[in-house]
Short mmCIF file of C-alpha atoms in Angstrom, two decimals:
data_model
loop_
_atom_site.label_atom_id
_atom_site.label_comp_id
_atom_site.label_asym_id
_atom_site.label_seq_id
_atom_site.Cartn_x
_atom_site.Cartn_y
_atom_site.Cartn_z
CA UNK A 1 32.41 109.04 159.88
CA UNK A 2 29.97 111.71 159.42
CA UNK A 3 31.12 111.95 155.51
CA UNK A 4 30.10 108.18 154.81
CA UNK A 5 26.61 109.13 156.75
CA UNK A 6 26.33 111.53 153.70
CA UNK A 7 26.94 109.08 151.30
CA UNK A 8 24.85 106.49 153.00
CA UNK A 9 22.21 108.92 153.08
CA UNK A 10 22.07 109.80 149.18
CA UNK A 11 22.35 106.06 148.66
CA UNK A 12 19.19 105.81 150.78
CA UNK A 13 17.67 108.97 149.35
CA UNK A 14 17.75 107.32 145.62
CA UNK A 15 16.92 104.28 146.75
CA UNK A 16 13.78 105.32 148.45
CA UNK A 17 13.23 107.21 145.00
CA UNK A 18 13.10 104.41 142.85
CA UNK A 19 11.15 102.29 145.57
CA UNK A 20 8.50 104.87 145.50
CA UNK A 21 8.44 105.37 141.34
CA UNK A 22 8.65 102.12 140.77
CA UNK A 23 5.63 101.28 143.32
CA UNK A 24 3.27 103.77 142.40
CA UNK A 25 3.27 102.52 138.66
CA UNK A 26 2.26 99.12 137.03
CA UNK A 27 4.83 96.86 134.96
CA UNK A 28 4.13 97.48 131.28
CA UNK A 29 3.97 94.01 131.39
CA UNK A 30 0.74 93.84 133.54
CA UNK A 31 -1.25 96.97 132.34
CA UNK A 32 -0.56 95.31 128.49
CA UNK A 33 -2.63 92.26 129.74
CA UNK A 34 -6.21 91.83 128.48
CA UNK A 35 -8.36 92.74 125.03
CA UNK A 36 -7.98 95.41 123.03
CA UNK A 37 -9.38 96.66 120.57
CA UNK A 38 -7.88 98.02 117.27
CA UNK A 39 -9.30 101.53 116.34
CA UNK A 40 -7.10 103.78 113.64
CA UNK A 41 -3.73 103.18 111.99
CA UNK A 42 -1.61 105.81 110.63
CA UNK A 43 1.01 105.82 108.64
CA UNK A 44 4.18 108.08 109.06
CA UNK A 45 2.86 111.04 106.96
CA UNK A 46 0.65 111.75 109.64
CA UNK A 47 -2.41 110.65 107.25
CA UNK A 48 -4.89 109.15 109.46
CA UNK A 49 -7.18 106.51 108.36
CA UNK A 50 -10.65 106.71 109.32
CA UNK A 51 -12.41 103.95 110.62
CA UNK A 52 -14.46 103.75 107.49
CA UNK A 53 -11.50 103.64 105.20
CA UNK A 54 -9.36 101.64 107.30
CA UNK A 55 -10.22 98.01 106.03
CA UNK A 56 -10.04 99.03 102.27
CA UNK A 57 -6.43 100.04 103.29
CA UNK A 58 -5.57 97.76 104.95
CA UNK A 59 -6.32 95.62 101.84
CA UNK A 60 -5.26 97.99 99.10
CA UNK A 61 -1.60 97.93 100.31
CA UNK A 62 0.71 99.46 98.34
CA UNK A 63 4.67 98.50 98.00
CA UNK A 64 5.34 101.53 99.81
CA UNK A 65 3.48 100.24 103.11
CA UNK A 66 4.78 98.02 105.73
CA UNK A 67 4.60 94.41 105.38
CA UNK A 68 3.06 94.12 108.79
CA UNK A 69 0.80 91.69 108.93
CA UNK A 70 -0.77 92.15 112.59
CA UNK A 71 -2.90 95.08 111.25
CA UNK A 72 -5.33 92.63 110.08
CA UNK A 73 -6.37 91.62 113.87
CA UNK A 74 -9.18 93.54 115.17
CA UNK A 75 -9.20 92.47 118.91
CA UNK A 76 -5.32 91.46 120.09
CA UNK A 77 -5.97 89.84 123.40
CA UNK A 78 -2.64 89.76 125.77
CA UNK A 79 -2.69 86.68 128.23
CA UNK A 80 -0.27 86.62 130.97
CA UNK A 81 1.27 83.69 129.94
CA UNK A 82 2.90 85.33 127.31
CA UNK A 83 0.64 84.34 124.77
CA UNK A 84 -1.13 86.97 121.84
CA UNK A 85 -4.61 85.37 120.92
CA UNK A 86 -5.69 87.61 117.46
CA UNK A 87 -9.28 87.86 116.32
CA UNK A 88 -8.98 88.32 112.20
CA UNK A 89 -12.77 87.92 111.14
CA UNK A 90 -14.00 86.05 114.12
CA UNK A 91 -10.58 83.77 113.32
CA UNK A 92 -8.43 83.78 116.25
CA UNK A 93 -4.51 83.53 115.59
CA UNK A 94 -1.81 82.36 118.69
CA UNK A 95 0.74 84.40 119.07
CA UNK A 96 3.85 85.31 121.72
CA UNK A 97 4.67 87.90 123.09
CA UNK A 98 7.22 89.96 125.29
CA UNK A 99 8.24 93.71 126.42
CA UNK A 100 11.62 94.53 126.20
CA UNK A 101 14.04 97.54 127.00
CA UNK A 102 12.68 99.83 129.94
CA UNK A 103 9.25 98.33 128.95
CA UNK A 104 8.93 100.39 125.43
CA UNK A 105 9.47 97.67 123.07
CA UNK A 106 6.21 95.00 122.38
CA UNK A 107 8.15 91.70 120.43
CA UNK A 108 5.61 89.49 118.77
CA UNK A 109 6.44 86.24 117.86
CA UNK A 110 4.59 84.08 115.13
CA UNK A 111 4.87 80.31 115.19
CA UNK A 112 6.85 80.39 111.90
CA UNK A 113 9.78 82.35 113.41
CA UNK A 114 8.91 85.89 112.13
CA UNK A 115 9.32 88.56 114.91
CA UNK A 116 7.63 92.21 114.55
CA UNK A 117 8.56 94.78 116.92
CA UNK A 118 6.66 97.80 117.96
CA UNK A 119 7.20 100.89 119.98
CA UNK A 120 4.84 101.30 123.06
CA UNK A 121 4.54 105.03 122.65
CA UNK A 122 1.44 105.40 125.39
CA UNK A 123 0.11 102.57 127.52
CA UNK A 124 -2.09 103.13 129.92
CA UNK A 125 -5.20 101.39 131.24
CA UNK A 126 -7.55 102.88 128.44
CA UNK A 127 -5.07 103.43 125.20
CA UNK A 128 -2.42 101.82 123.92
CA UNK A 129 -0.49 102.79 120.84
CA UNK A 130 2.17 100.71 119.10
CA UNK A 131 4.67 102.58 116.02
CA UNK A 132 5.62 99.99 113.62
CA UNK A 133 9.47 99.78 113.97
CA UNK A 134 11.68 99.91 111.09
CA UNK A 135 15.07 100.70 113.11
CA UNK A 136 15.65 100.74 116.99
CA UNK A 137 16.48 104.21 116.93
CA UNK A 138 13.80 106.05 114.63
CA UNK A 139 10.35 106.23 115.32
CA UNK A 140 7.91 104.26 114.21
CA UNK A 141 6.41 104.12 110.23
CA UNK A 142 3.35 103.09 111.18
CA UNK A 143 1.04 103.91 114.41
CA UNK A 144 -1.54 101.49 115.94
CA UNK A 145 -4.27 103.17 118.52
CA UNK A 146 -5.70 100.78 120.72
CA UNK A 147 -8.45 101.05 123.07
CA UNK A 148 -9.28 98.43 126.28
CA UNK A 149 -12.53 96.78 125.58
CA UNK A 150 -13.66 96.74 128.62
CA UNK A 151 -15.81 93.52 128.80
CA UNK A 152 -13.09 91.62 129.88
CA UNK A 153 -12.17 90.81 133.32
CA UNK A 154 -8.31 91.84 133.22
CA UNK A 155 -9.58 95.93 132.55
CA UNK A 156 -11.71 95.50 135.79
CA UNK A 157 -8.29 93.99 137.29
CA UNK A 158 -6.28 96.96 136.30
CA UNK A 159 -8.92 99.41 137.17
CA UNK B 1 47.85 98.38 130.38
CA UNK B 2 46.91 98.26 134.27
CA UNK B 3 49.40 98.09 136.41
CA UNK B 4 51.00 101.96 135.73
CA UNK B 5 49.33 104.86 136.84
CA UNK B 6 48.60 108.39 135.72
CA UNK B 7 51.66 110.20 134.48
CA UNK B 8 53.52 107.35 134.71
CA UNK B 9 51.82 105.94 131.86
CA UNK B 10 52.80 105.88 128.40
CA UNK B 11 51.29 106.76 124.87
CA UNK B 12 51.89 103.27 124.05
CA UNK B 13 49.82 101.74 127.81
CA UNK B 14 46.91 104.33 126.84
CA UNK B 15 46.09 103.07 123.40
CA UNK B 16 46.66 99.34 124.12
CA UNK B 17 43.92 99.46 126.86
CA UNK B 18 41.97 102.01 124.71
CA UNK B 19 41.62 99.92 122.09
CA UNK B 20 40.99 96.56 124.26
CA UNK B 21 38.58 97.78 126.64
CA UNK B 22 36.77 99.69 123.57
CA UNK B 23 35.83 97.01 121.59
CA UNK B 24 34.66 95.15 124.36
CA UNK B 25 32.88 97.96 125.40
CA UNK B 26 31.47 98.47 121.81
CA UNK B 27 30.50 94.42 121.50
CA UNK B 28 28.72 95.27 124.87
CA UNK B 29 26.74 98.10 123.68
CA UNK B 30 25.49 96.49 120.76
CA UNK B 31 24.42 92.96 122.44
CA UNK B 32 22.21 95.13 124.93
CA UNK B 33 20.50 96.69 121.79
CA UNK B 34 20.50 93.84 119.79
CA UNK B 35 19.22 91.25 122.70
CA UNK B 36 17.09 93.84 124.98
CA UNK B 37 16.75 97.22 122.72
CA UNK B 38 18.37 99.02 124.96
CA UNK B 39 21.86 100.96 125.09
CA UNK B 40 24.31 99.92 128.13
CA UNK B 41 26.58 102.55 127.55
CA UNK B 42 24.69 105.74 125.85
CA UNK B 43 24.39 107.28 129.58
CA UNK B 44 23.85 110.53 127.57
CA UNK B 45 21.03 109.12 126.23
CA UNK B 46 19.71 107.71 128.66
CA UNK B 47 19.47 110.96 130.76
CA UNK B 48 17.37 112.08 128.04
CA UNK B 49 14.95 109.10 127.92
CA UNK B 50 14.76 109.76 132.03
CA UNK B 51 13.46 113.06 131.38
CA UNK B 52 11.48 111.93 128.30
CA UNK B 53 9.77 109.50 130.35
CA UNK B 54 9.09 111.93 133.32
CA UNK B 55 7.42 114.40 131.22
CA UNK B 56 5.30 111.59 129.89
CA UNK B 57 4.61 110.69 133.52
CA UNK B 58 5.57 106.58 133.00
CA UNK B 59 7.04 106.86 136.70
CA UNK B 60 8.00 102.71 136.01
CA UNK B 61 9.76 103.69 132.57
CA UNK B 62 11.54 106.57 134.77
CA UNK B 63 12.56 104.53 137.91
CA UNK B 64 14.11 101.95 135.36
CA UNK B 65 16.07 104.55 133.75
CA UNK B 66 16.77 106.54 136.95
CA UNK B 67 18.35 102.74 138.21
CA UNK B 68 20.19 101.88 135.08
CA UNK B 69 22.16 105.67 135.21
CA UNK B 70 22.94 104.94 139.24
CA UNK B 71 24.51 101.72 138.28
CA UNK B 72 26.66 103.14 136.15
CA UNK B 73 27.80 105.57 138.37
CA UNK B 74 28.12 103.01 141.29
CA UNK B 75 30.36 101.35 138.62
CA UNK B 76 32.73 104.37 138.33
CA UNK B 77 32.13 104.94 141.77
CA UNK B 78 33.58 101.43 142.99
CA UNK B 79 36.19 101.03 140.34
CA UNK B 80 38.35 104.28 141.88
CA UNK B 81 37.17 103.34 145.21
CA UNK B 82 39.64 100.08 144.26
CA UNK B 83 42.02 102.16 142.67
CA UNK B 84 42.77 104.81 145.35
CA UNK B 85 42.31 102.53 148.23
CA UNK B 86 44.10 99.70 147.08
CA UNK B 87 46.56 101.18 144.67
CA UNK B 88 49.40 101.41 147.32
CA UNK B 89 49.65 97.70 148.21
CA UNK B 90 49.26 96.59 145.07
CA UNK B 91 48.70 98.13 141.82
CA UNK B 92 48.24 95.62 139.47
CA UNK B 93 45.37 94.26 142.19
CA UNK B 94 43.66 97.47 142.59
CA UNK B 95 43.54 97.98 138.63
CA UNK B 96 42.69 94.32 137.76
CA UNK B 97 40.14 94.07 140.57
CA UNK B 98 37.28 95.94 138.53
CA UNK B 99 38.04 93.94 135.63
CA UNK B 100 37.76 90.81 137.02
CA UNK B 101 34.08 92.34 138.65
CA UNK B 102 33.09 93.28 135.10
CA UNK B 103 33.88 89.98 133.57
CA UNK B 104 31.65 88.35 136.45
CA UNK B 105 29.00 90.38 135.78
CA UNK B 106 28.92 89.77 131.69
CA UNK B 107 29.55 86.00 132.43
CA UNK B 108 26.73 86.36 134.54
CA UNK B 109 24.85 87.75 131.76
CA UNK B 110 25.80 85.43 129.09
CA UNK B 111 25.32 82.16 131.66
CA UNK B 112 21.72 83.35 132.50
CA UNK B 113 20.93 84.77 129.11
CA UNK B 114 21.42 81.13 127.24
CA UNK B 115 20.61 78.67 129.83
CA UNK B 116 17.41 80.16 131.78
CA UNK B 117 16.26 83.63 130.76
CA UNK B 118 12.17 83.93 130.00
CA UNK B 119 12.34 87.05 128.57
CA UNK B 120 10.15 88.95 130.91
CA UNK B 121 10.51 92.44 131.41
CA UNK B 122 12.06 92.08 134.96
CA UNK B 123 14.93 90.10 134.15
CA UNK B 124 15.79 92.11 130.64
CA UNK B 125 15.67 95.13 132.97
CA UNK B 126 18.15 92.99 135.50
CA UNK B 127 20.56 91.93 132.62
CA UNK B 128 21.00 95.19 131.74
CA UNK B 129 21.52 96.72 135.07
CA UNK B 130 24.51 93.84 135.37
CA UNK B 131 25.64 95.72 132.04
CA UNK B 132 25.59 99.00 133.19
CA UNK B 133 27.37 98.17 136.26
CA UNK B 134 30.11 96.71 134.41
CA UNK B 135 30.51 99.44 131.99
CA UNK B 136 30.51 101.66 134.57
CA UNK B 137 32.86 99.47 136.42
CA UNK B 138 35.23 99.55 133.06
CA UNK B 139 34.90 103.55 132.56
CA UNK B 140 35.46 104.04 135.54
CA UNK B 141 38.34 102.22 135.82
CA UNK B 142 40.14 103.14 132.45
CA UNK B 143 39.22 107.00 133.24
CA UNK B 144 41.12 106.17 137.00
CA UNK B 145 44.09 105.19 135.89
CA UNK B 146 45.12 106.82 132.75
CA UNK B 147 44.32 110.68 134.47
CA UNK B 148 41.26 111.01 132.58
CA UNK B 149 43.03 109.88 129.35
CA UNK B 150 40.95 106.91 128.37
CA UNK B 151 37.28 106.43 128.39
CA UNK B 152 35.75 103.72 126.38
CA UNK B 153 32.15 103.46 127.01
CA UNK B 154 30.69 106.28 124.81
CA UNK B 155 32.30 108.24 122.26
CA UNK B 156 31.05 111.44 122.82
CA UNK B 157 33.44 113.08 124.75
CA UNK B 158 35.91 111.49 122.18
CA UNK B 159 34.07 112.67 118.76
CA UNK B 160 34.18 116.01 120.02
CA UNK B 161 37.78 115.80 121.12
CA UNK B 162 39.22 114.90 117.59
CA UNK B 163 36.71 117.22 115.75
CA UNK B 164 38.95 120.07 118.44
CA UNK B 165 42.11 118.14 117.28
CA UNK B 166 41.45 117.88 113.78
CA UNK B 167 41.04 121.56 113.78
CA UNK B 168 43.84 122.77 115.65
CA UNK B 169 45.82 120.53 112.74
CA UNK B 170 44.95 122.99 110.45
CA UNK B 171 48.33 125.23 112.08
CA UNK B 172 51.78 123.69 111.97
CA UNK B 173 52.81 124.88 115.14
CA UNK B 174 49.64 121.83 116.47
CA UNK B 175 50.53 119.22 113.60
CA UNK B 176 53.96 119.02 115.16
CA UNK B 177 53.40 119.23 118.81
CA UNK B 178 53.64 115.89 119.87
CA UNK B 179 51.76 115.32 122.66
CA UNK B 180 48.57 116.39 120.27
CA UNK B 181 49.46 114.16 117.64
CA UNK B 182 49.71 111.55 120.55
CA UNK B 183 46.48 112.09 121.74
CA UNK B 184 44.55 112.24 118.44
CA UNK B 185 45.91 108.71 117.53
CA UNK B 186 44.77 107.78 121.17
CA UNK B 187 41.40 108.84 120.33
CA UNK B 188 41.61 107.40 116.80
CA UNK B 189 41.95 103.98 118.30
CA UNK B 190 39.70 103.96 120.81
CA UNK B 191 37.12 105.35 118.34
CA UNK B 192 38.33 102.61 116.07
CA UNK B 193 38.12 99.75 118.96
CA UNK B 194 34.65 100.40 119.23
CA UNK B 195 33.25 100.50 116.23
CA UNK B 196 35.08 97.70 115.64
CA UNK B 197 33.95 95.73 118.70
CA UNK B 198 30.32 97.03 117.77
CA UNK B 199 30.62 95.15 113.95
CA UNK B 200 32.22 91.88 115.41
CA UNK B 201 29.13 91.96 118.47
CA UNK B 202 26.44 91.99 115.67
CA UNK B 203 28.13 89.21 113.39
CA UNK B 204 28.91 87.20 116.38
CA UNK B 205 25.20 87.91 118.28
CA UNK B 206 24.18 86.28 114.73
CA UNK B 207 25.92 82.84 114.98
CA UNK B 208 26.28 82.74 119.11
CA UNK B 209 23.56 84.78 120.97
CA UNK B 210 24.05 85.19 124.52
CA UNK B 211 27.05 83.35 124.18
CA UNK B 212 28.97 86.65 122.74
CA UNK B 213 28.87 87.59 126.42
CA UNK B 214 31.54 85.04 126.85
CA UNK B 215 33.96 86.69 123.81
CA UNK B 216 33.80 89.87 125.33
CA UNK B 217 34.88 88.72 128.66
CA UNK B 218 37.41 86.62 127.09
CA UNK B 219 39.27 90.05 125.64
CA UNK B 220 39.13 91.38 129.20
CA UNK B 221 41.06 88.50 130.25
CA UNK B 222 43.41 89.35 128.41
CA UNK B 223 43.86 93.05 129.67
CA UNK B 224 44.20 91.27 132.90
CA UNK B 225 46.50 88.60 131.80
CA UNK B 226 48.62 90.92 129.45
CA UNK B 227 49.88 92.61 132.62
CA UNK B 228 50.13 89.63 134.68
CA UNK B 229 52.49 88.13 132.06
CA UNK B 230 54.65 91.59 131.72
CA UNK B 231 54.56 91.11 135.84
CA UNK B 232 56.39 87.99 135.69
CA UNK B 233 57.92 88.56 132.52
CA UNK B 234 59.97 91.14 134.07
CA UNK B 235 60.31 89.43 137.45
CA UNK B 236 61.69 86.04 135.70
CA UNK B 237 64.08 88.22 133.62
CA UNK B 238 65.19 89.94 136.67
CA UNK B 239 65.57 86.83 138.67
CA UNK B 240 67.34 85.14 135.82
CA UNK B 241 69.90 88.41 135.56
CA UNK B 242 70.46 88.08 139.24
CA UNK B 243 71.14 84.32 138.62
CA UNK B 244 73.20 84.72 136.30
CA UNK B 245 75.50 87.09 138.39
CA UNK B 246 75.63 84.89 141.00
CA UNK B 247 76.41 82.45 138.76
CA UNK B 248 79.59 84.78 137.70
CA UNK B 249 80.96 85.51 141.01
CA UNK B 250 80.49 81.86 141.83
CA UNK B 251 82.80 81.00 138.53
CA UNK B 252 85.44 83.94 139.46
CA UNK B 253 85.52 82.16 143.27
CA UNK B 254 85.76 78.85 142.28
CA UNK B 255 89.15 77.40 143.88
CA UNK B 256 91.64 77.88 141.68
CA UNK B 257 94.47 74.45 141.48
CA UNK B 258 97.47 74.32 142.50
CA UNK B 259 97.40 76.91 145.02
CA UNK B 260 97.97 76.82 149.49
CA UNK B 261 94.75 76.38 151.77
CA UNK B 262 95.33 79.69 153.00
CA UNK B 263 95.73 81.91 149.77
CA UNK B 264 92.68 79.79 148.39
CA UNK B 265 91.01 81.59 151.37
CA UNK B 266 92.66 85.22 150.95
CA UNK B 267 91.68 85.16 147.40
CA UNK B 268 88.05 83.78 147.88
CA UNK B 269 87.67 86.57 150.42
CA UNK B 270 89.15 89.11 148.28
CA UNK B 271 86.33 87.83 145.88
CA UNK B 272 83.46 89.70 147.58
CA UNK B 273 84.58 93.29 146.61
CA UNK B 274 84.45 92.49 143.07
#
């Protein structure tokens, strides 16, 4: 009897644990929600890209860079219905999109089929940064640094 | 494959549910990371994403993990709780019992991943728990029974066992002790089943999805069945020997012509000591 208290106990005592880590943190899939906007990329080599540089870059790419094409979006806007809206000179794109594995993995969908996943290396209510996945396993070939523009109404909801 | 248990076990039970339960274990690894990018299996791994995530202070990313590693414990932990509780009524039962749990839960994962999963982040991180319960369930199980012998969910353990065997091979007196030569081809085949059942989940994720989910539990049935039909396999052969005996006394009783009431009786009684 007083051995299956024990058990009963640790089952309660790790139970109680994840209650309590899982309450006092938000679902990826909420904090993601609401504007961003796009501020460096970087590729693998460490070589950041200044702000100034970054468009010519971005349209200078070599055969050696990613054929990503999100990096063209300035503003990616999250809704919760799952949908991506893109702002690509004040043209907005409509996109899906999901979180997978233990909320690290950001799947976008395009309308044609073509899926791009990226790593959520840091999300919180201010940054977000996505690595550009080329395999599960190894990290990313090219990083994305958000930051929450703030004039939306889903920041103030997360604040 | 189930029904023997521990030392009673041969080289021959040990690799045949080896190299089942690895491949299924191996197609289940692989659908996790292919459907939800996620391992079901690499427990290893994720101990070290737990901590990873800790340090990084993503308490949500954390508890997810911390969940995912107790199910697969609770697996292990029910499958022997089957095994030494129920083993002495009946062992086929006790062994089968986890595999028939495991093969719910991936049904239940395959049924809900083609027909009505959303893919939000809650139910990937439910799937996945199912799949972690029912490796756990099948490790668990496999380990139980086979004295520690057989475990199929991560090769670890077993990479750095045949690197140990491999090496001792290098001296005679190892290359022809038996027993080590038996256990290197059990690790050969589990190690085999896998990355076998890892290819086949990846070609068949391409053409079915979900419905791979399905195939896998459709080898466990026949770990289960395998057994069942060796059960009555061997009971119908012993019933039909016994038969067939009966059958022979009857013949050596039958009354023989031309011969008294009462000597028909003396021999038919003499008949039972033969």
């Amino acid at each position: 009897m007083k051995l299956w208290l024990i058990y009963i106990a640790v089952f309660a005592l790790g139970l109680t644990g994840f209650t309590v880590m899982m309450s006092s943190a938000a679902s990826p899939e909420k904090v993601i929600l609401g504007p961003w906007d796009e501020k460096t990329w970087m590729y693998e080599n460490n070589t950041s890209i200044g702000a100034d540089i970054m468009a010519a870059s971005k349209t200078t790419a070599t055969n050696s860079q990613p054929a990503f094409s999100l990096h063209e979006a300035e503003n990616w806007e999250f809704l919760p219905d799952g949908k991506l809206r893109l702002t690509v000179n004040d043209e907005i794109q409509q996109l899906t999109w999901t979180i997978k594995g233990r909320g690290h993995v950001l799947q976008i969908k395009y309308a044609d089929g073509h899926v791009e996943n990226y790593q959520l290396t840091e999300l919180n209510k201010d940054r977000m940064i996505l690595d550009a996945e080329s395999d599960v396993q190894a990290r990313g070939i090219a990083r994305l640094t958000f930051e929450r523009n703030k004039t939306n109404t889903y920041a103030q909801e997360i604040q | 494959m189930l029904r023997k248990f521990s030392n009673s076990r041969t080289l021959g039970d040990n690799i045949r549910l080896g190299v089942l339960t690895a491949f299924s274990a191996g197609m289940v690894n692989i659908a996790s990371l292919l459907l939800f990018f996620s391992f079901s299996s690499n427990i290893t791994g994720h101990f070290a994403i737990l901590a990873s995530e800790l340090v990084k202070g993503n308490l949500y990313q954390g508890a997810v993990v911390f969940a995912w590693i107790f199910l697969f414990f609770f697996g292990s932990f029910v499958s022997n709780m089957f095994v030494i509780h129920l083993n002495k009524r009946n062992a086929y039962v006790a062994h089968a019992l986890p595999v028939v749990l495991e093969i719910l839960c991936l049904v239940a994962v395959g049924t809900y991943g083609s027909f009505f999963y959303k893919e939000t982040l809650a139910e990937t991180e439910t799937l996945l728990s199912l799949m972690l319960f029912a490796m756990g369930l099948q490790n668990g199980l496999t380990a139980s029974i086979s004295n520690f012998a057989v475990k199929t969910t991560h090769l670890t353990g077993t990479t750095t066992d045949l690197g140990i065997l491999f090496s001792m091979f290098t001296r005679k007196e190892y290359r022809q002790n038996k027993e080590l030569r038996g256990k290197a081809k059990l690790l050969l085949s589990i190690a085999a089943g896998y990355l076998v059942g890892a290819v086949a989940s990846g070609f068949t994720y391409m053409y079915m999805g979900f419905g791979l989910f399905y195939v896998v539990s459709l080898f466990l049935v026949v770990v289960i069945f395998y057994d069942f039909y060796k059960l009555k396999l061997s009971r119908y052969l012993s019933n039909k020997r016994s038969k067939m005996e009966t059958e022979q006394l009857e013949t050596i009783a039958k009354p023989l012509p031309n011969i008294p009431e009462h000597k028909k009786k003396r021999t038919q009684e003499e008949v039972p000591a033969y």
